XYZ file of N, CA and C in Angstrom:
501
model
N -141.512 4.506 22.090
C -141.156 3.848 23.359
C -139.840 3.188 23.037
N -138.896 3.185 23.955
C -137.604 2.578 23.900
C -137.608 1.182 24.374
N -136.601 0.442 23.887
C -136.486 -0.991 24.237
C -135.907 -1.117 25.578
N -136.578 -1.862 26.602
C -136.063 -1.933 27.878
C -134.870 -2.952 27.883
N -133.855 -2.608 28.643
C -132.562 -3.398 28.785
C -132.418 -3.586 30.279
N -132.108 -4.784 30.611
C -131.686 -4.874 32.106
C -130.435 -4.122 32.478
N -130.379 -3.624 33.725
C -129.202 -2.740 34.010
C -127.889 -3.587 33.873
N -126.815 -3.063 33.388
C -125.595 -3.601 33.158
C -124.932 -3.969 34.550
N -124.192 -5.021 34.478
C -123.560 -5.499 35.700
C -122.416 -4.441 36.107
N -122.318 -4.306 37.440
C -121.362 -3.247 37.912
C -119.997 -3.752 37.533
N -119.117 -3.048 36.910
C -117.744 -3.400 36.578
C -116.779 -2.819 37.615
N -115.629 -3.370 37.665
C -114.707 -2.879 38.634
C -114.140 -1.505 38.225
N -114.083 -0.565 38.956
C -113.618 0.812 38.602
C -112.148 0.848 38.762
N -111.338 0.065 38.206
C -109.935 0.052 38.266
C -109.425 0.306 36.855
N -108.252 1.079 36.723
C -107.722 1.324 35.371
C -106.235 1.589 35.593
N -105.489 1.249 34.498
C -104.020 1.603 34.617
C -103.824 3.102 34.232
N -102.737 3.689 34.626
C -102.456 5.059 34.189
C -102.553 5.209 32.681
N -101.985 4.469 31.865
C -102.056 4.502 30.498
C -103.500 4.492 29.933
N -104.296 3.645 30.553
C -105.674 3.389 30.120
C -106.503 4.626 30.473
N -106.183 5.207 31.600
C -106.832 6.512 32.031
C -106.491 7.658 31.010
N -105.235 7.750 30.589
C -104.809 8.790 29.693
C -105.514 8.509 28.425
N -105.657 7.234 27.867
C -106.383 6.983 26.629
C -107.750 7.527 26.660
N -108.483 7.141 27.764
C -109.994 7.617 27.840
C -110.064 9.124 27.925
N -108.995 9.792 28.574
C -109.081 11.260 28.649
C -108.890 11.896 27.318
N -107.879 11.249 26.597
C -107.665 11.745 25.268
C -108.869 11.602 24.292
N -109.585 10.400 24.442
C -110.696 10.195 23.628
C -111.736 11.188 23.980
N -111.976 11.463 25.136
C -112.973 12.445 25.651
C -112.586 13.744 24.993
N -111.371 14.195 25.076
C -110.969 15.509 24.643
C -111.044 15.639 23.246
N -110.684 14.627 22.564
C -110.932 14.507 20.993
C -112.421 14.649 20.500
N -113.205 13.911 21.319
C -114.669 13.973 20.918
C -115.171 15.217 21.178
N -114.868 15.918 22.278
C -115.435 17.219 22.637
C -114.913 18.459 21.870
N -113.584 18.454 21.720
C -112.934 19.595 21.172
C -112.705 19.519 19.526
N -112.762 18.306 19.052
C -112.515 18.072 17.522
C -113.752 17.566 16.797
N -114.196 16.380 17.141
C -115.248 15.676 16.440
C -116.667 16.394 16.543
N -117.059 16.717 17.817
C -118.274 17.400 18.038
C -118.372 18.677 17.262
N -117.410 19.523 17.275
C -117.739 20.888 16.539
C -117.764 20.601 15.079
N -117.028 19.583 14.500
C -117.057 19.322 13.007
C -118.539 18.932 12.695
N -119.012 17.848 13.575
C -120.442 17.492 13.300
C -121.547 18.530 13.418
N -121.422 19.388 14.441
C -122.202 20.466 14.612
C -122.267 21.373 13.354
N -121.004 21.602 12.824
C -120.932 22.457 11.675
C -121.584 21.913 10.505
N -121.326 20.642 10.279
C -121.909 19.852 9.190
C -123.458 19.675 9.223
N -123.962 19.581 10.638
C -125.395 19.545 10.881
C -126.030 20.841 10.519
N -125.426 21.995 10.924
C -125.953 23.338 10.535
C -125.995 23.503 9.013
N -125.019 23.089 8.302
C -125.016 23.225 6.976
C -126.093 22.363 6.147
N -126.325 21.107 6.780
C -127.408 20.219 6.171
C -128.723 20.878 6.607
N -128.988 21.496 7.678
C -130.266 22.098 8.087
C -130.571 23.298 7.158
N -129.493 23.984 6.773
C -129.641 25.142 5.987
C -130.196 24.784 4.513
N -130.101 23.524 4.035
C -130.537 23.120 2.771
C -131.938 23.040 2.530
N -132.690 23.221 3.662
C -134.122 23.187 3.456
C -134.948 22.040 4.175
N -135.848 21.374 3.332
C -136.585 20.377 3.901
C -136.034 19.320 4.755
N -136.089 19.238 5.996
C -135.267 18.198 6.772
C -135.911 16.813 6.677
N -137.102 16.759 6.293
C -137.894 15.491 6.378
C -137.258 14.418 5.373
N -136.666 14.955 4.246
C -136.160 14.106 3.230
C -134.676 14.359 3.064
N -133.946 14.945 3.956
C -132.587 15.291 4.014
C -131.736 14.240 4.597
N -131.080 13.303 3.963
C -130.381 12.162 4.543
C -129.187 12.634 5.194
N -128.509 13.722 4.752
C -127.407 14.247 5.455
C -127.750 14.825 7.002
N -128.881 15.466 6.905
C -129.315 16.060 8.207
C -129.617 14.939 9.161
N -130.218 13.901 8.682
C -130.626 12.827 9.649
C -129.387 12.014 10.012
N -128.392 11.885 9.106
C -127.187 11.193 9.468
C -126.418 11.911 10.478
N -126.256 13.344 10.323
C -125.490 14.150 11.229
C -126.193 14.188 12.654
N -127.476 14.209 12.607
C -128.146 14.213 13.962
C -127.855 13.035 14.715
N -127.844 11.826 13.873
C -127.681 10.484 14.691
C -126.261 10.563 15.061
N -125.261 10.958 14.321
C -123.782 11.051 14.596
C -123.699 12.008 15.909
N -124.321 13.026 16.008
C -124.212 14.028 17.134
C -124.734 13.315 18.426
N -125.639 12.515 18.250
C -126.273 11.748 19.333
C -125.321 10.798 19.894
N -124.601 9.964 19.010
C -123.712 9.033 19.362
C -122.477 9.720 20.151
N -122.030 10.862 19.590
C -120.895 11.526 20.173
C -121.260 11.995 21.694
N -122.429 12.626 21.665
C -122.981 13.096 22.936
C -123.086 11.979 24.049
N -123.501 10.792 23.491
C -123.839 9.780 24.514
C -122.324 9.277 24.959
N -121.390 9.043 24.013
C -120.137 8.738 24.433
C -119.361 9.835 25.407
N -119.557 11.019 25.065
C -119.124 12.074 26.068
C -119.624 11.859 27.415
N -120.872 11.687 27.497
C -121.624 11.626 28.762
C -121.090 10.450 29.591
N -120.967 9.232 28.780
C -120.508 8.053 29.499
C -119.036 8.276 29.903
N -118.079 8.756 29.174
C -116.724 9.007 29.490
C -116.599 9.942 30.705
N -117.346 11.012 30.598
C -117.308 11.982 31.726
C -117.616 11.358 33.038
N -118.749 10.531 33.226
C -119.073 9.932 34.317
C -118.158 8.832 34.700
N -117.652 8.125 33.725
C -116.789 6.931 34.106
C -115.409 7.407 34.552
N -114.796 8.442 33.906
C -113.504 8.892 34.419
C -113.678 9.419 35.825
N -114.786 9.938 36.238
C -114.796 10.400 37.720
C -114.858 9.273 38.584
N -115.520 8.149 38.126
C -115.660 6.950 38.914
C -114.344 5.994 39.134
N -113.489 6.169 38.105
C -112.244 5.231 38.074
C -111.199 5.624 39.077
N -110.599 4.564 39.548
C -109.486 4.639 40.442
C -108.189 4.140 39.590
N -107.249 5.014 39.434
C -106.037 4.742 38.620
C -105.092 3.942 39.669
N -104.577 2.766 39.110
C -103.603 1.998 39.928
C -102.342 1.854 39.126
N -101.401 2.516 39.660
C -100.179 2.600 38.873
C -98.897 2.078 39.756
N -99.126 1.666 40.798
C -98.070 1.030 41.567
C -98.139 -0.456 41.684
N -97.109 -1.256 41.610
C -97.177 -2.618 41.723
C -97.383 -2.990 43.259
N -98.076 -4.188 43.520
C -98.333 -4.511 44.768
C -96.963 -4.958 45.550
N -97.118 -4.791 46.835
C -95.931 -5.194 47.700
C -95.439 -6.610 47.359
N -96.448 -7.560 47.158
C -95.962 -9.015 46.827
C -96.023 -9.249 45.330
N -94.876 -8.897 44.777
C -94.885 -8.971 43.248
C -94.838 -10.385 42.734
N -94.849 -11.499 43.465
C -94.882 -12.822 43.044
C -96.374 -13.393 42.902
N -97.309 -12.660 43.461
C -98.735 -13.085 43.451
C -99.362 -12.311 42.272
N -100.507 -12.812 41.759
C -101.253 -12.259 40.616
C -102.220 -11.197 41.215
N -102.089 -9.819 40.883
C -103.135 -8.845 41.255
C -103.385 -7.976 39.965
N -104.110 -6.950 40.055
C -104.387 -5.961 39.102
C -102.974 -5.502 38.420
N -103.100 -5.535 37.077
C -101.877 -5.012 36.290
C -100.835 -6.106 35.995
N -101.039 -7.195 36.539
C -99.976 -8.238 36.277
C -100.057 -8.736 34.936
N -98.819 -9.031 34.358
C -98.741 -9.931 33.074
C -98.455 -11.343 33.662
N -99.327 -12.259 33.274
C -99.319 -13.668 33.688
C -99.136 -14.596 32.572
N -98.025 -15.562 32.636
C -97.767 -16.369 31.600
C -98.342 -17.764 32.169
N -99.154 -18.379 31.290
C -99.805 -19.695 31.849
C -99.489 -20.732 30.744
N -99.463 -21.973 31.280
C -99.234 -23.126 30.456
C -100.489 -24.071 30.577
N -101.089 -24.391 29.377
C -102.225 -25.255 29.488
C -101.711 -26.740 29.830
N -102.184 -27.281 30.879
C -101.608 -28.513 31.268
C -101.972 -29.621 30.352
N -103.101 -29.654 29.613
C -103.542 -30.663 28.793
C -102.681 -30.548 27.457
N -102.552 -29.386 26.909
C -101.852 -29.207 25.554
C -100.432 -28.739 25.614
N -99.932 -28.197 26.748
C -98.669 -27.602 26.930
C -98.463 -26.298 26.283
N -99.519 -25.775 25.678
C -99.506 -24.479 24.990
C -99.259 -23.284 26.005
N -98.518 -22.418 25.737
C -98.313 -21.251 26.635
C -98.981 -19.960 26.113
N -99.724 -19.268 27.067
C -100.355 -18.033 26.649
C -100.019 -17.008 27.795
N -100.109 -15.699 27.412
C -99.758 -14.542 28.234
C -100.822 -13.626 28.222
N -101.305 -13.207 29.536
C -102.389 -12.272 29.719
C -101.989 -11.215 30.680
N -102.606 -10.047 30.379
C -102.295 -8.900 31.362
C -103.751 -8.663 31.964
N -103.776 -8.496 33.167
C -105.082 -8.229 33.916
C -105.133 -6.686 33.964
N -106.298 -6.102 33.384
C -106.471 -4.719 33.272
C -107.931 -4.486 33.636
N -108.299 -3.201 33.670
C -109.728 -2.832 34.038
C -110.566 -3.127 32.834
N -111.947 -3.199 33.049
C -112.797 -3.469 31.996
C -112.986 -2.408 30.858
N -112.440 -1.228 31.099
C -112.449 -0.130 30.197
C -111.198 -0.195 29.117
N -110.311 -1.092 29.400
C -109.190 -1.070 28.455
C -108.794 -2.533 28.128
N -109.732 -3.452 28.028
C -109.496 -4.816 27.609
C -109.234 -4.827 26.155
N -108.409 -5.734 25.789
C -107.979 -5.947 24.269
C -107.619 -7.281 23.956
N -108.388 -8.068 23.438
C -108.218 -9.425 23.219
C -107.016 -9.641 22.243
N -106.794 -8.815 21.379
C -105.584 -8.969 20.340
C -104.261 -8.796 21.160
N -104.256 -8.064 22.150
C -103.053 -7.798 22.966
C -102.995 -8.803 24.182
N -104.043 -9.447 24.409
C -103.949 -10.461 25.514
C -104.329 -9.794 26.761
N -105.015 -8.636 26.777
C -105.411 -7.835 27.901
C -106.675 -8.281 28.357
N -106.876 -8.888 29.539
C -108.287 -9.395 29.888
C -108.816 -8.510 31.014
N -110.110 -8.370 31.247
C -110.597 -7.654 32.314
C -110.470 -8.385 33.705
N -110.276 -7.599 34.753
C -110.150 -8.185 36.012
C -111.524 -8.808 36.344
N -112.625 -8.506 35.728
C -113.998 -9.112 35.914
C -114.129 -10.463 35.219
N -113.218 -10.761 34.316
C -113.335 -11.967 33.447
C -113.127 -13.183 34.522
N -113.762 -14.361 34.151
C -113.577 -15.563 34.872
C -112.235 -16.011 35.034
N -111.445 -15.933 33.948
C -110.007 -16.348 34.106
C -109.182 -15.473 35.005
N -109.357 -14.200 34.868
C -108.747 -13.237 35.834
C -109.050 -13.516 37.300
N -110.356 -13.748 37.480
C -110.850 -13.955 38.920
C -110.255 -15.156 39.392
N -110.064 -16.237 38.632
C -109.431 -17.372 39.000
C -107.873 -17.255 39.444
N -107.291 -16.331 38.633
C -105.872 -16.154 38.850
C -105.533 -15.292 39.957
N -106.473 -14.391 40.476
C -106.099 -13.452 41.574
C -105.585 -14.096 42.854
N -104.503 -13.523 43.351
C -103.827 -14.044 44.506
C -102.950 -15.372 44.364
N -103.100 -15.915 43.199
C -102.260 -17.175 42.847
C -100.769 -16.777 42.585
N -99.924 -17.766 42.772
C -98.449 -17.533 42.613
C -97.902 -18.521 41.586
N -96.549 -18.263 41.192
C -95.933 -19.111 40.401
C -95.984 -20.559 40.745
N -96.200 -21.470 39.818
C -96.367 -22.919 39.974
C -97.651 -23.386 40.642
N -98.676 -22.443 40.871
C -100.038 -22.735 41.294
C -100.809 -23.344 40.111
N -101.596 -24.213 40.322
C -102.518 -24.694 39.250
C -103.866 -24.083 39.346
N -104.539 -23.613 38.231
C -105.711 -22.971 38.210
C -106.597 -23.743 37.323
N -107.886 -23.863 37.807
C -108.906 -24.489 36.976
C -109.984 -23.599 36.793
N -110.331 -23.275 35.482
C -111.327 -22.288 35.209
C -112.332 -22.689 34.128
N -113.568 -22.400 34.376
C -114.675 -22.662 33.395
C -114.632 -21.641 32.392
N -114.296 -21.844 31.091
C -114.384 -20.951 30.036
C -115.459 -21.287 29.077
N -115.809 -20.345 28.127
C -116.904 -20.844 27.210
C -116.558 -22.167 26.373
N -115.358 -22.358 26.236
C -114.881 -23.632 25.518
C -114.878 -24.824 26.338
N -115.011 -24.648 27.632
C -115.062 -25.825 28.570
C -114.072 -25.549 29.750
N -113.897 -26.561 30.574
C -112.981 -26.429 31.727
C -111.514 -26.577 31.233
N -110.792 -25.682 31.705
C -109.392 -25.560 31.241
C -108.449 -25.662 32.564
N -107.298 -26.361 32.504
C -106.444 -26.256 33.560
C -105.155 -25.689 33.238
N -104.743 -24.665 33.960
C -103.420 -23.974 33.730
C -102.509 -24.078 34.878
N -101.324 -23.943 34.697
C -100.190 -23.754 35.619
C -99.661 -22.389 35.409
N -99.428 -21.564 36.398
C -98.785 -20.264 36.356
C -97.220 -20.403 36.140
N -96.716 -19.896 35.057
C -95.378 -20.049 34.747
C -94.557 -18.822 35.233
N -95.159 -17.673 35.081
C -94.411 -16.329 35.424
C -95.597 -15.336 35.651
N -95.069 -14.347 36.636
C -95.880 -13.144 37.050
C -94.903 -11.945 37.017
N -95.287 -11.003 36.107
C -94.433 -9.728 35.953
C -95.415 -8.529 36.122
N -94.807 -7.505 36.529
C -95.581 -6.211 36.601
C -94.829 -5.161 35.715
N -95.411 -4.716 34.595
C -94.838 -3.701 33.703
C -94.514 -2.431 34.353
N -93.466 -1.842 33.892
C -93.174 -0.499 34.387
C -92.357 -0.539 35.557
């Protein structure tokens, strides 16, 4: 019997053109390169005889399952995603795809975030999901607007310093 998990929250089905291309490239690589390699290695491991004590066979079966699971997910997700590659008419307000520079009112520290889809978030690059509390608080705000948001570290007050749309 499997372990029951509550259904995942519905995520916003928006993505940038570059993010969509990355997901398609990942799906293509998994399907055309990695999966055939693993199937070949699995067949070789199966030919070695007793599968009950064959660690290579067990490892390759698990690896194939992970690849197939990711391929299924990407195939379904790519169909559901809507690519947003045009900047909004009002380029001074914060919407999907915006790069937003914020100043922490308490400390004076400046941070820059880009609002992207949930499939392309990257904390190291400062890319946050449109579903994140900070992004939700920033939507439709303009330069010099103050934003108050409850983050895991506590309540934070920001002022919007700049809004840009790349490309």
